[in-house]
Coordinates of C-alpha atoms and ligand atoms in Angstrom, one line a residue:
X1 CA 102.5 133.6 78.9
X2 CA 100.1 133.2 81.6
X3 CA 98.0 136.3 82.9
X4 CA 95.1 136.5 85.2
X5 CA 92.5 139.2 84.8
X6 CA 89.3 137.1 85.6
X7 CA 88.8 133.1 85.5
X8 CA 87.0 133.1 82.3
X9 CA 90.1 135.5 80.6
X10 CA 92.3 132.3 81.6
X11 CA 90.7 129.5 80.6
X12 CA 90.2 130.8 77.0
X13 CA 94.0 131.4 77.2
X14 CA 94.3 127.7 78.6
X15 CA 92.3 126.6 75.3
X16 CA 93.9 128.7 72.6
X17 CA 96.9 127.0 73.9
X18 CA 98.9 130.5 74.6
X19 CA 98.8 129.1 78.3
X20 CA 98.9 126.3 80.2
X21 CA 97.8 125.2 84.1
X22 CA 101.1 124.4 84.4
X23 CA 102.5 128.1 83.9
X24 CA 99.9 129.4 86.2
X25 CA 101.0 127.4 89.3
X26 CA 104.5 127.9 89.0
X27 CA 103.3 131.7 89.0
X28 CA 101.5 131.6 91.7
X29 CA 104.4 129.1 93.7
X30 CA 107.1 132.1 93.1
X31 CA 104.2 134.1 94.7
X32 CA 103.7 132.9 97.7
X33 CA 107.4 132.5 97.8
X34 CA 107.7 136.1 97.1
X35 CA 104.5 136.9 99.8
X36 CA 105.9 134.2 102.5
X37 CA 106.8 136.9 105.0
X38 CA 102.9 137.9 105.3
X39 CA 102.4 134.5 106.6
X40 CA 99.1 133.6 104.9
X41 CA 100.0 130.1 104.0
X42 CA 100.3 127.1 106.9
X43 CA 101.0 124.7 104.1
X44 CA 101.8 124.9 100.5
X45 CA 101.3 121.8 98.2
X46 CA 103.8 123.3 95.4
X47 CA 104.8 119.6 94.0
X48 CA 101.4 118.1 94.1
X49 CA 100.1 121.1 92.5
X50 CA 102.7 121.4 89.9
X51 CA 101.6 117.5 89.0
X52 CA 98.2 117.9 88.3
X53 CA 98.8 121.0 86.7
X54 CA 100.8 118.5 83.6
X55 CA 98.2 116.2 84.5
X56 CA 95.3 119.0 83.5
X57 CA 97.7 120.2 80.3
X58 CA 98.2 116.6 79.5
X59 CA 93.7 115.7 80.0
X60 CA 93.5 119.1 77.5
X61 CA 96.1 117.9 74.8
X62 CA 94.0 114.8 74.5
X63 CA 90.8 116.8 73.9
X64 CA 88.6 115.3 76.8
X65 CA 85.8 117.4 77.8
X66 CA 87.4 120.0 80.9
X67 CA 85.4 120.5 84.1
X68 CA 83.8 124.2 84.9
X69 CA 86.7 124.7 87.0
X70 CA 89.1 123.5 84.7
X71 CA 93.0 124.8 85.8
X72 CA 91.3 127.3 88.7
X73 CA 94.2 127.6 91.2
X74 CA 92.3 127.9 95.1
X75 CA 93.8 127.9 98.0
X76 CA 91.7 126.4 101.2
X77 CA 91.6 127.6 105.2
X78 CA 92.9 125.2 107.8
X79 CA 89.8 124.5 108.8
X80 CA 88.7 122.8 105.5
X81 CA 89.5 118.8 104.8
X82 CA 91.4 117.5 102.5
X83 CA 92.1 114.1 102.2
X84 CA 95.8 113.3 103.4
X85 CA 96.8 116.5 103.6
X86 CA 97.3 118.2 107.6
X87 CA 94.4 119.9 109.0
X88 CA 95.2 122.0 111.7
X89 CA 92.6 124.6 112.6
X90 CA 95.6 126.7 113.7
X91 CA 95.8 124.9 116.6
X92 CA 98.2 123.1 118.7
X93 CA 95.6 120.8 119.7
X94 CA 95.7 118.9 116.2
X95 CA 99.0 119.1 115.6
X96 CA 100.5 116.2 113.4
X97 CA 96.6 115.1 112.5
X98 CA 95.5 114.5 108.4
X99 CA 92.4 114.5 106.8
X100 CA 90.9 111.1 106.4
X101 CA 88.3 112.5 103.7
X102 CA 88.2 116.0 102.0
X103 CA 84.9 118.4 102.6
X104 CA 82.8 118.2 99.9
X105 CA 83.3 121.4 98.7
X106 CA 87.2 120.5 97.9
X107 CA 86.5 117.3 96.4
X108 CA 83.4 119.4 94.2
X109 CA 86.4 121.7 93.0
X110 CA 88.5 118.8 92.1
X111 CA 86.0 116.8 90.4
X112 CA 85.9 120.1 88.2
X113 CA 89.2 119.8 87.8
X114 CA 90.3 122.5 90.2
X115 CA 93.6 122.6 92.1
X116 CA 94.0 123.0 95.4
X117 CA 97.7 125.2 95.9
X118 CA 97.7 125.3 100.1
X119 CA 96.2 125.7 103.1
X120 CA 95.9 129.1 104.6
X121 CA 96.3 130.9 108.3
X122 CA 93.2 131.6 110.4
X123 CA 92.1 132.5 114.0
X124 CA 92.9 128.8 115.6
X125 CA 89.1 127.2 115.3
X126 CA 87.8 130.6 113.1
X127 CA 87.6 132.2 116.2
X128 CA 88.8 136.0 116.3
X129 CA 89.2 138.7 114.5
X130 CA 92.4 139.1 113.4
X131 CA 94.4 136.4 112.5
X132 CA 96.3 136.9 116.0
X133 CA 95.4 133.6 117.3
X134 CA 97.2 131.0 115.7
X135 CA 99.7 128.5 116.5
X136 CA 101.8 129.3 113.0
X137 CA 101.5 133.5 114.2
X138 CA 100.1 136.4 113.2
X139 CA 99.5 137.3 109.4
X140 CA 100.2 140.5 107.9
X141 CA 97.6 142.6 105.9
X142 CA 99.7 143.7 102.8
X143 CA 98.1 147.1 102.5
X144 CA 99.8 147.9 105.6
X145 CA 101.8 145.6 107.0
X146 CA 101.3 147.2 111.0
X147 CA 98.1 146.3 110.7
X148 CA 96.0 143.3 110.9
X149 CA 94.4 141.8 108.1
X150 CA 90.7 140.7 109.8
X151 CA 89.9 137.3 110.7
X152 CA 89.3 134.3 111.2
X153 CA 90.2 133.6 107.5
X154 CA 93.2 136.3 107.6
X155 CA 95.5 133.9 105.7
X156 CA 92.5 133.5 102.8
X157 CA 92.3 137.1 102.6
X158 CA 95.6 138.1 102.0
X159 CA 96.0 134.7 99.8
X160 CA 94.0 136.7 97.1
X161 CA 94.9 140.2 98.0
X162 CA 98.8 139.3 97.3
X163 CA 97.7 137.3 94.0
X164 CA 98.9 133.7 95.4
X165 CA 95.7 132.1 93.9
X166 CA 92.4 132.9 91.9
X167 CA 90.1 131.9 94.8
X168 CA 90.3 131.3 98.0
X169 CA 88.0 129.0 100.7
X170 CA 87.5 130.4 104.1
X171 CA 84.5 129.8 106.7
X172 CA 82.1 132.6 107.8
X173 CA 80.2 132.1 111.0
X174 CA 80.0 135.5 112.4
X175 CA 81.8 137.3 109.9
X176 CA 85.4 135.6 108.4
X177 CA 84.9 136.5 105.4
X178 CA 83.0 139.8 105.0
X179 CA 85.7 141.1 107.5
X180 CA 88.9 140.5 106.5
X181 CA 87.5 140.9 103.0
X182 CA 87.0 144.0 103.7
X183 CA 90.3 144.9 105.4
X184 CA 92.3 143.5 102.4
X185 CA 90.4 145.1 99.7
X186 CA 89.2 142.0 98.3
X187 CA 85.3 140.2 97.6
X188 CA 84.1 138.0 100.3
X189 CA 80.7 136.1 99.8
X190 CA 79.2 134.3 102.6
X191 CA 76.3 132.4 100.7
X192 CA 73.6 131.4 103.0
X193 CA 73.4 129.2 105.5
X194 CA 73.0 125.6 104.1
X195 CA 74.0 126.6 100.6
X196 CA 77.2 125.1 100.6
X197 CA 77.5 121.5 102.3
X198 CA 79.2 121.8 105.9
X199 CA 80.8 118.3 105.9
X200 CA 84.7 118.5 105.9
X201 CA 84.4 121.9 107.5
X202 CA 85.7 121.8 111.3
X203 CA 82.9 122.4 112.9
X204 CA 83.2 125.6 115.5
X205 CA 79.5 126.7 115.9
X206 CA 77.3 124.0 113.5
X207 CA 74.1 126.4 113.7
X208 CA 76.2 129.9 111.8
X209 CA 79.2 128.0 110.0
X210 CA 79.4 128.2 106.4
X211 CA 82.1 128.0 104.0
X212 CA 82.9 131.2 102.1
X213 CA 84.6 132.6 99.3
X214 CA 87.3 135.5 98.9
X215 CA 87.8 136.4 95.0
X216 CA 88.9 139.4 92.6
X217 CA 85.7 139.4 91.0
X218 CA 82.4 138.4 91.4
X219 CA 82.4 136.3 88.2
X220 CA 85.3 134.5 89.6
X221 CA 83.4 134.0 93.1
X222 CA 80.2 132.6 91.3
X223 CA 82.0 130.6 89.4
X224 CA 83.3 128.5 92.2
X225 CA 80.4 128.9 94.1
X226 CA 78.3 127.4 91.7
X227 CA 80.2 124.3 91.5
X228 CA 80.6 123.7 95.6
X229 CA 76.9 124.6 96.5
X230 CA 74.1 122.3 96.9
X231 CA 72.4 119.3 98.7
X232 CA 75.2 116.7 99.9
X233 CA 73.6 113.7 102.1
X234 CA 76.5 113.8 104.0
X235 CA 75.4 117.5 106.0
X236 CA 71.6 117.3 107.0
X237 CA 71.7 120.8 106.7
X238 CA 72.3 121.6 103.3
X239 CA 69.5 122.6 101.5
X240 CA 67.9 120.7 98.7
X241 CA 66.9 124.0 97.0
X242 CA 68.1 124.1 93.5
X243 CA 71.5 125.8 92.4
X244 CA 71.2 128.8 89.8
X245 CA 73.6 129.0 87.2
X246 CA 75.2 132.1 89.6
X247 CA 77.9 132.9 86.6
X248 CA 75.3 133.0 83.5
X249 CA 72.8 134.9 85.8
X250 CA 75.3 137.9 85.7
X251 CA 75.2 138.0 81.7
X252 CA 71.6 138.8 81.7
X253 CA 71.7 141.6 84.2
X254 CA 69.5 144.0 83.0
X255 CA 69.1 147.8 84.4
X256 CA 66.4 146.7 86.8
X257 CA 65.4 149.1 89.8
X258 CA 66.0 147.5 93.4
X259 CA 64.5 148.4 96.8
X260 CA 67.9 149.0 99.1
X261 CA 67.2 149.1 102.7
X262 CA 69.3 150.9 105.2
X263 CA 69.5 151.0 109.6
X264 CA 70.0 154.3 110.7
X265 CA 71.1 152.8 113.8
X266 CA 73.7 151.2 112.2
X267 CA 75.3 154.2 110.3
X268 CA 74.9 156.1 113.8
X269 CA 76.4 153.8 116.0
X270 CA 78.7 155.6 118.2
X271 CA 81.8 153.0 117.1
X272 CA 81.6 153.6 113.3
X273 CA 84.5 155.4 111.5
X274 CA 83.1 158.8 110.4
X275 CA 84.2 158.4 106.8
X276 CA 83.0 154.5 106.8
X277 CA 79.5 156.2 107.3
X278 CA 80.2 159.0 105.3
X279 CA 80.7 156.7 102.2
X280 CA 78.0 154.6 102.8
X281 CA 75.6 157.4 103.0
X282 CA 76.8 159.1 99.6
X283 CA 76.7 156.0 97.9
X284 CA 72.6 155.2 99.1
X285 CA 72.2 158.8 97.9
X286 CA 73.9 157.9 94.3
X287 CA 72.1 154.4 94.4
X288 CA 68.6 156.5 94.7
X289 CA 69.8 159.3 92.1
X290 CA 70.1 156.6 90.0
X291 CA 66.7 155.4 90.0
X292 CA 67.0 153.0 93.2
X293 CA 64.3 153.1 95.8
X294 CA 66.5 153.3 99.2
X295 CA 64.7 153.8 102.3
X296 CA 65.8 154.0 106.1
X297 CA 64.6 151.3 108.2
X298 CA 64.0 151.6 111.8
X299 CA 66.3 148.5 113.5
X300 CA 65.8 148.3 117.1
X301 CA 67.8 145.1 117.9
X302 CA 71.4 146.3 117.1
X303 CA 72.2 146.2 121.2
X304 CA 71.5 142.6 121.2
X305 CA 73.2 141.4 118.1
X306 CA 76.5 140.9 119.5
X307 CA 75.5 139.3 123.4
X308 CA 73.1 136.5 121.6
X309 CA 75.8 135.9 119.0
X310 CA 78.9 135.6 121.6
X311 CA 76.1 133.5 123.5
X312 CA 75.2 131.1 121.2
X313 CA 78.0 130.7 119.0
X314 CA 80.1 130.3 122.5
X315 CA 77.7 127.4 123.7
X316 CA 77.7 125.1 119.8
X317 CA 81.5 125.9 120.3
X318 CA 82.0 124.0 123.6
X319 CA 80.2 121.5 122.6
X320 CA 81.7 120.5 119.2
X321 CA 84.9 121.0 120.6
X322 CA 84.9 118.2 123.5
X323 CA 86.2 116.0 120.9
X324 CA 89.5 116.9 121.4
X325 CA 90.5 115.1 124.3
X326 CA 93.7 113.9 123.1
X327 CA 92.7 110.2 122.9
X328 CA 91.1 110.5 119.7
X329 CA 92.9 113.5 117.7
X330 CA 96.7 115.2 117.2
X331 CA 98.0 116.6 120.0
X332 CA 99.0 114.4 123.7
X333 CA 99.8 115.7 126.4
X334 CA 103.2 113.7 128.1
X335 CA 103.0 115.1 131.5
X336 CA 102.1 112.2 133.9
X337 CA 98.2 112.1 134.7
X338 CA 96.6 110.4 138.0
X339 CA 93.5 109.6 136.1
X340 CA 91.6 110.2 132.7
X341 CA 90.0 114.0 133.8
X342 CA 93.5 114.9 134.9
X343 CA 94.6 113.5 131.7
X344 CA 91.9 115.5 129.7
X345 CA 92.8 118.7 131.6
X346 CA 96.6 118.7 130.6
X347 CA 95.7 117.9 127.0
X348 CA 93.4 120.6 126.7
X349 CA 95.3 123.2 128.5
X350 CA 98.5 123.1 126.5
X351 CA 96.6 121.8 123.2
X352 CA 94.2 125.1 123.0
X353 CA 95.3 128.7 122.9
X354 CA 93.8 131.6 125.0
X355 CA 90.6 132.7 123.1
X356 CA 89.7 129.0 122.5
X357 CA 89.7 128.4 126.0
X358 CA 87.8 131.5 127.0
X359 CA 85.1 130.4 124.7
X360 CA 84.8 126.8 125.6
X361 CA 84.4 128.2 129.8
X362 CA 81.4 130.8 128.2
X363 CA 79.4 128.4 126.2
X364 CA 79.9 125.6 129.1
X365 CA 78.8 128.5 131.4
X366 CA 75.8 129.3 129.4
X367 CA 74.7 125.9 129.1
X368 CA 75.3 125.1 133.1
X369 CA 72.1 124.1 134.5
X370 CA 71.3 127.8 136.5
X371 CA 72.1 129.7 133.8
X372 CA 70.7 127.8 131.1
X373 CA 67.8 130.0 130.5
X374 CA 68.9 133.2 131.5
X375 CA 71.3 132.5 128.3
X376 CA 70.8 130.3 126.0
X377 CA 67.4 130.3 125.9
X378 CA 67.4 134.5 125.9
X379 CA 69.7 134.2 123.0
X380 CA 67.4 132.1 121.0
X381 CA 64.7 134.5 121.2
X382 CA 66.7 137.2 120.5
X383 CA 67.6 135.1 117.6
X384 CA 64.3 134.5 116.8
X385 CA 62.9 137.5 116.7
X386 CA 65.8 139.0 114.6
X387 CA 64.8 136.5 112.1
X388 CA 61.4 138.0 112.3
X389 CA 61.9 141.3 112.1
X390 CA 64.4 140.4 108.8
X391 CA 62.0 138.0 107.2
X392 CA 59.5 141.5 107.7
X393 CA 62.4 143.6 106.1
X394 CA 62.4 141.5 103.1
X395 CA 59.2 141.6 102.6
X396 CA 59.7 145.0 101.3
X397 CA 63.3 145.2 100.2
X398 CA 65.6 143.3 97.7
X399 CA 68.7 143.8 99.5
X400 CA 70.2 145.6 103.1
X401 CA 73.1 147.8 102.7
X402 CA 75.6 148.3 106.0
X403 CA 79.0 148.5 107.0
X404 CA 81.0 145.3 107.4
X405 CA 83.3 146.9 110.9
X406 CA 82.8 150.0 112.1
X407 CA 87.1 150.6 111.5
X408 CA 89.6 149.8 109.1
X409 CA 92.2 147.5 109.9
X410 CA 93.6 148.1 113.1
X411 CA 97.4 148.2 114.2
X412 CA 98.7 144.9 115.6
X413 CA 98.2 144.1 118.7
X414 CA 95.8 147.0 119.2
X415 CA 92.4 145.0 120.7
X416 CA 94.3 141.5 121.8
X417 CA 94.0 142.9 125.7
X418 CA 90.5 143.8 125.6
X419 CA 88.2 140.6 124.1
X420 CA 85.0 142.9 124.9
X421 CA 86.1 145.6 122.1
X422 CA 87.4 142.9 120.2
X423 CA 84.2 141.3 119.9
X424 CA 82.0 144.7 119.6
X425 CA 83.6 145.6 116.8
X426 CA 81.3 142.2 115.0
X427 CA 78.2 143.6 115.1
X428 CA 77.5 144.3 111.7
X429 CA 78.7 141.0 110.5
X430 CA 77.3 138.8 112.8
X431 CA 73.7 139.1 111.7
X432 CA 73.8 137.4 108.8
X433 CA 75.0 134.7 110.3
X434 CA 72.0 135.2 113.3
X435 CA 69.4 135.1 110.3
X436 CA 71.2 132.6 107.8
X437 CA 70.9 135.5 104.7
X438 CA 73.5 135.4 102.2
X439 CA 75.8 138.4 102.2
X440 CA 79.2 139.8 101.0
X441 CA 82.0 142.4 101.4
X442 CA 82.6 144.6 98.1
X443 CA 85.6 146.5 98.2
X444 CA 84.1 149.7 97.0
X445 CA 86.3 152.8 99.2
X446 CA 89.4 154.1 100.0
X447 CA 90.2 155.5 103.6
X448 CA 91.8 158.8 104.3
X449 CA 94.7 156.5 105.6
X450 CA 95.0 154.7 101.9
X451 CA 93.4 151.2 103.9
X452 CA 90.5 149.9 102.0
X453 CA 87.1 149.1 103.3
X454 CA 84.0 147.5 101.7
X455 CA 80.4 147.4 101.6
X456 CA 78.5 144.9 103.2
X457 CA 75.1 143.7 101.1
X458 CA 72.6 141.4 102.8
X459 CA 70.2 139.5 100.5
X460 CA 67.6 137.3 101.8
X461 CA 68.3 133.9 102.4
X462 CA 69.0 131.6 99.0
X463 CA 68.8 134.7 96.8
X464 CA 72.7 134.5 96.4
X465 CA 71.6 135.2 92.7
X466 CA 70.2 138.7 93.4
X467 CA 73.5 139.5 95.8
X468 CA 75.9 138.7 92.7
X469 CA 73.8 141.0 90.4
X470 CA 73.9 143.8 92.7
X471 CA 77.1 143.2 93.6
X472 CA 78.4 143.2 90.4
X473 CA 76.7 145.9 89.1
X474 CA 78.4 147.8 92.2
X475 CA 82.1 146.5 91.4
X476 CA 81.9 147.7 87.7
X477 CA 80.8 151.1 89.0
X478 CA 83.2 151.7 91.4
Ligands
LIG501 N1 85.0 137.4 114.7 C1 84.0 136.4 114.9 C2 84.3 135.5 116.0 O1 85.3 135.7 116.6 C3 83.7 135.6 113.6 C4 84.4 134.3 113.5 C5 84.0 133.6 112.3 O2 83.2 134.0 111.5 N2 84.6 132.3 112.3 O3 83.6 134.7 116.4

């Protein structure tokens, strides 16, 4: 009978025979079936899943050596390749297009003999908060389902909250995993920038993106992540630092004393749910009773964090996105055009939704010739020198502690008129992804309201080893 309590609980199930792959993905289909009214599926690939499922059961009866992933059931964001399968981004704009290659991340997980079960919902391109912007609709946070479940990778989050899969695949640029991670009451790692290859991964600002993970567990979440990270010639940027064995890094976790920094600033901020503050504050003091040194640091940039992000991130996205002109990708329009820029102009109106469009007019803004420094180049020092000021901060400390949102999951609908609050509400998030440090959501509290919310830890960058020990010291504590 198959069960699921962590990935290494299953797989010694899967070899003392008491279960098989097979089982497991026909638990997970009746699932999503079960879960299809929270919308966090744009595709499901039940009888291609159900066939390497025998397949795997089959390559085990034979006694072949199994791959580290062997039977892991992960579902993938629309915004993540896979070869022959429809890739969408949520948006209308590539409708009826397919993968002509998968990222490297997915075939990793298959060479490992992973299975790939669907493709989930997201803010159309990752961008948003909230899952609201997508050409399949909204998605439904399970916990409470008035509320939204955080975005972009909504459909990823509530994927694993719901129990559809073991892991789930999402993209983090300025926050898409740690966030709805943390509205769903689930783990979401966001490994540094460069750690996991980009290539595959629809690209919406090249300079922040990285592929994430949402889990159960943080065993489960190294696990995968230590099978998708690493150099790949085919993304420039991923780094050619080693991999650590993440999982067997946990078994040897001794009681060791860490330096926890903490922004004052940040716990103040006018924005922040009182009780999100209020639990983050008695959990630095526990962290010190318990032998920890945790010190307040003075951050003076939090102001700036969310105008550089919003400038940068809009400027990488109007660029990567001129590919869609409707010659060479999905979606045509078939209203007559005069010439090929009227041509370009209908495709792109009807082919892009609302928020994508108000992006693409920002970055091209910030990038226009009379603005160009008063922008872009402001941004990049402010980027700079928040990259200086952490690299100081981690001089001194192991790991930074803040919130991931200053709320809970909001109602519905709530922030869809007012982009400015929508994009305030990033600010804790979006540094990572400013500085390139590895960080995660841990879904440590319980709000008045009965909605989880998490802690976000920072690490510096490549030290996604320290994050997991913390991390999991933090989970089995909670
Ligand atoms: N909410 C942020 C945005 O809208 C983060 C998006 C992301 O990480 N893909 O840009």
């Amino acid at each position: 009978m198959f069960s699921f309590s962590s990935i290494e609980q299953y797989q010694e199930q899967l070899k003392s025979g008491s279960s098989t792959c097979s089982e497991a993905i026909q638990f997970y289909l009746d699932r999503i079936q079960q879960t299809r009214h929270l919308n966090a599926y744009t595709q499901v690939f039940a009888e291609e899943a159900l066939e390497r499922a025998a397949f795997l059961d089959q390559k085990r009866a034979t006694g072949e050596p199994l791959g580290k992933l062997f039977g892991v059931v992960i579902a993938i964001k629309d915004v993540i390749a896979y070869k022959g399968h429809s890739l969408t981004a949520a948006s209308r704009i590539l409708e009826g297009f397919k993968s002509l290659y998968s990222a490297t991340a997915v075939e990793r997980i298959l060479q490992e003999d992973g299975i790939i079960i669907g493709a989930t919902n997201c803010d159309e391109f990752a961008m948003g908060s909230t899952n609201e912007n997508s050409v399949y609709g909204k998605v439904l946070n399970a916990a409470d389902e008035s509320r939204v479940p955080g975005g972009s990778s909504g459909g990823s989050a509530v994927a694993v909250q719901v129990h559809t899969c073991m892991i789930a695949l999402g993209s983090d640029t300025g926050g898409s995993v740690r966030q709805p991670a943390d509205f769903c009451g689930v783990v979401g790692l966001k490994p540094s920038y460069g750690r996991i290859s980009r290539y595959g991964l629809i690209a919406y600002a090249s300079s922040f993106d990285q592929i994430g993970l949402f889990g159960q567990t943080i065993p489960d979440v190294a696990k995968v992540l230590e099978v998708i990270s690493g150099k790949d010639e085919m993304d420039s940027t991923s780094s050619r630092l080693e991999v650590a064995p993440y999982t067997n890094s946990l078994k040897y976790e001794s009681d060791k004393k860490y330096r926890i920094a903490w922004f004052p600033e940040a716990l103040e901020q006018e924005s922040v749910d009182p009780e999100i503050s209020q639990a983050i504050r008695q959990l630095l003091e526990s962290l010190k009773e318990q032998g920890h040194q945790v010190e307040p640091v003075h951050f003076e940039y939090l102001d700036y964090i969310v105008p550089a992000y919003y400038v940068l991130t809009t400027a990488e996205a109007a660029s990567n996105l001129s590919r869609y002109d409707g010659v060479r990708y999905g979606y045509r329009s078939n209203q007559p055009a005069d010439d090929l820029t009227a041509f370009y102009k209908q495709t792109r109106s009807e082919g892009f939704g609302k928020e994508v469009k108000r992006r693409i007019m920002l970055g091209t803004f910030v990038l226009s010739a009379g603005y160009y420094d008063a922008y872009f180049t402001k941004a990049q020092q402010v980027r700079q020198a928040l990259k200086d000021k952490t690299n100081l901060i981690f001089k001194d400390f192991d790991f930074i502690l803040l919130p991931n949102s200053p709320s809970i999951a909001f109602p519905i609908g709530e922030k869809m008129e007012d982009p400015i609050a929508m994009y305030l509400a990033d600010i804790f998030t979006v540094y990572s992804n400013l500085t390139g440090t590895c960080s995660i959501s841990l879904p440590l509290f319980r709000h008045s309201s009965g909605m989880p919310f998490g802690l976000q830890v920072i690490a510096k960058a490549f030290d996604e080893v320290s994050l997991l020990r913390i991390s999991d010291r933090l989970m089995r504590s909670k």
